[in-house]
């Protein structure tokens, strides 16, 4: 059996842990040959790959990023290198030339959509859910999320001491795209006083009111805002548009915007910090190392069983799987009745509503 493996979309902590688990499980348990495709689906078009053996994955469990490289613009069905034309036949030809019996694809909703396309063309695929945003459907967690939350929590801890010293309002802007999972869990872990999510458009006056209350009591305020948050009746804050990307909008800057809008309404000075790609880099947390390893081992079992067209998932504390087409190009927002939202409200944390 010859199995390919690739990492698609934006990177995140834990990718190498999956690569290691898939490689070792397939070699040890199935005597398979494993080939890593370089830079996501782009490697299938540029014909770049390399053999993965136990030596190739030594010491990578704790390393951030991906030893295979990745690409977040390459969709072979609409290939940017061919003016958006369908180059999937070229990718299939390379997969056939390599003699791949299966392809393990590690990525988010966009990568799963491409994987589904190849599955329909006859390349057997198995998916592994990756994204710091935790917004993939049908899985309680994607690996990378816990590591991002840890960064946000530490940032808020650090912002709190300087906020307290100066009597300031500190705004930390998180990633997360259109979902508020990172801001919600990071904000809770870092004891934010106000948490603003895309799913709960905020009233500027409600945010100002909470800051004024705290000016008179604690003297400082911590705000954790998701990059996809917006005021009631407002729109997303877009940092850039990348024309040939499958998901062209890059969000960013809503924290600075909030600082600008809030300043005239309160006495304290405000400072905004954009956490940015710091949330995506570095070593995965132990939770993510274990989750990524469990996902990788289960993906190898799906390959061994010939159970293709499926993505591994975490359901409660158990690993399961769903059809890739059920997660392709879909997002999972924070539901209004999520227990952590209820807990936040119960603790008196403002959601700006
Ligand atoms: O989906 C992961 C993510 O980090 C989002 O949270 C963020 O909006 C986006 O990717 C950033 O993308 P890029 O790395 O292309 O700037």
Short mmCIF file of N, CA, C and O and ligand atoms in Angstrom, two decimals, residues 72 131-133 175-177 182 227 242 250-251 277 280, ligand 1:
data_model
loop_
_atom_site.label_atom_id
_atom_site.label_comp_id
_atom_site.label_asym_id
_atom_site.label_seq_id
_atom_site.Cartn_x
_atom_site.Cartn_y
_atom_site.Cartn_z
N UNK A 72 -2.18 28.16 1.01
CA UNK A 72 -3.60 28.42 1.25
C UNK A 72 -4.33 29.03 0.05
O UNK A 72 -5.46 29.48 0.18
N UNK A 131 -7.57 23.39 12.26
CA UNK A 131 -7.68 24.85 12.21
C UNK A 131 -7.67 25.40 13.62
O UNK A 131 -8.31 24.84 14.51
N UNK A 132 -6.93 26.48 13.79
CA UNK A 132 -6.96 27.14 15.11
C UNK A 132 -8.35 27.70 15.37
O UNK A 132 -8.72 27.93 16.50
N UNK A 133 -9.15 27.93 14.30
CA UNK A 133 -10.45 28.60 14.47
C UNK A 133 -11.50 27.71 15.13
O UNK A 133 -12.50 28.21 15.63
N UNK A 175 -7.65 35.91 16.30
CA UNK A 175 -8.06 35.36 15.01
C UNK A 175 -9.37 34.58 15.19
O UNK A 175 -10.01 34.65 16.23
N UNK A 176 -9.75 33.82 14.18
CA UNK A 176 -10.95 32.99 14.27
C UNK A 176 -11.87 33.08 13.06
O UNK A 176 -12.91 32.45 13.02
N UNK A 177 -11.52 33.95 12.11
CA UNK A 177 -12.38 34.16 10.94
C UNK A 177 -13.78 34.54 11.35
O UNK A 177 -13.96 35.45 12.13
N UNK A 182 -12.11 31.14 19.40
CA UNK A 182 -10.82 31.50 20.03
C UNK A 182 -11.02 32.64 21.03
O UNK A 182 -10.51 32.60 22.15
N UNK A 227 -11.59 38.76 15.53
CA UNK A 227 -11.37 39.55 14.31
C UNK A 227 -12.65 39.69 13.46
O UNK A 227 -12.81 40.64 12.72
N UNK A 242 -7.51 38.90 -1.02
CA UNK A 242 -6.53 38.16 -1.84
C UNK A 242 -7.31 37.51 -2.97
O UNK A 242 -7.99 36.49 -2.78
N UNK A 250 -9.27 38.65 4.19
CA UNK A 250 -8.44 38.50 5.38
C UNK A 250 -8.92 39.56 6.37
O UNK A 250 -8.87 40.76 6.09
N UNK A 251 -9.42 39.09 7.51
CA UNK A 251 -9.96 40.01 8.51
C UNK A 251 -8.82 40.55 9.37
O UNK A 251 -7.77 39.95 9.49
N UNK A 277 -0.64 36.32 13.85
CA UNK A 277 -0.12 34.98 13.56
C UNK A 277 0.67 34.37 14.71
O UNK A 277 1.04 33.19 14.62
N UNK A 280 -0.84 31.26 15.66
CA UNK A 280 -0.72 30.09 14.79
C UNK A 280 0.65 29.43 14.85
O UNK A 280 0.81 28.29 14.41
O1 LIG B 1 -8.12 30.04 9.41
C1 LIG B 1 -6.99 30.28 10.18
C2 LIG B 1 -6.64 31.74 10.18
O2 LIG B 1 -5.51 31.93 11.01
C3 LIG B 1 -7.76 32.68 10.57
O3 LIG B 1 -7.98 32.73 11.96
C4 LIG B 1 -7.28 33.97 9.98
O4 LIG B 1 -8.38 34.82 9.70
C5 LIG B 1 -6.62 33.53 8.70
O5 LIG B 1 -6.28 32.17 8.87
C6 LIG B 1 -5.38 34.30 8.35
O6 LIG B 1 -4.94 33.87 7.11
P1 LIG B 1 -3.52 34.25 6.50
O7 LIG B 1 -2.50 33.39 7.16
O8 LIG B 1 -3.67 33.99 5.06
O9 LIG B 1 -3.27 35.69 6.81
#
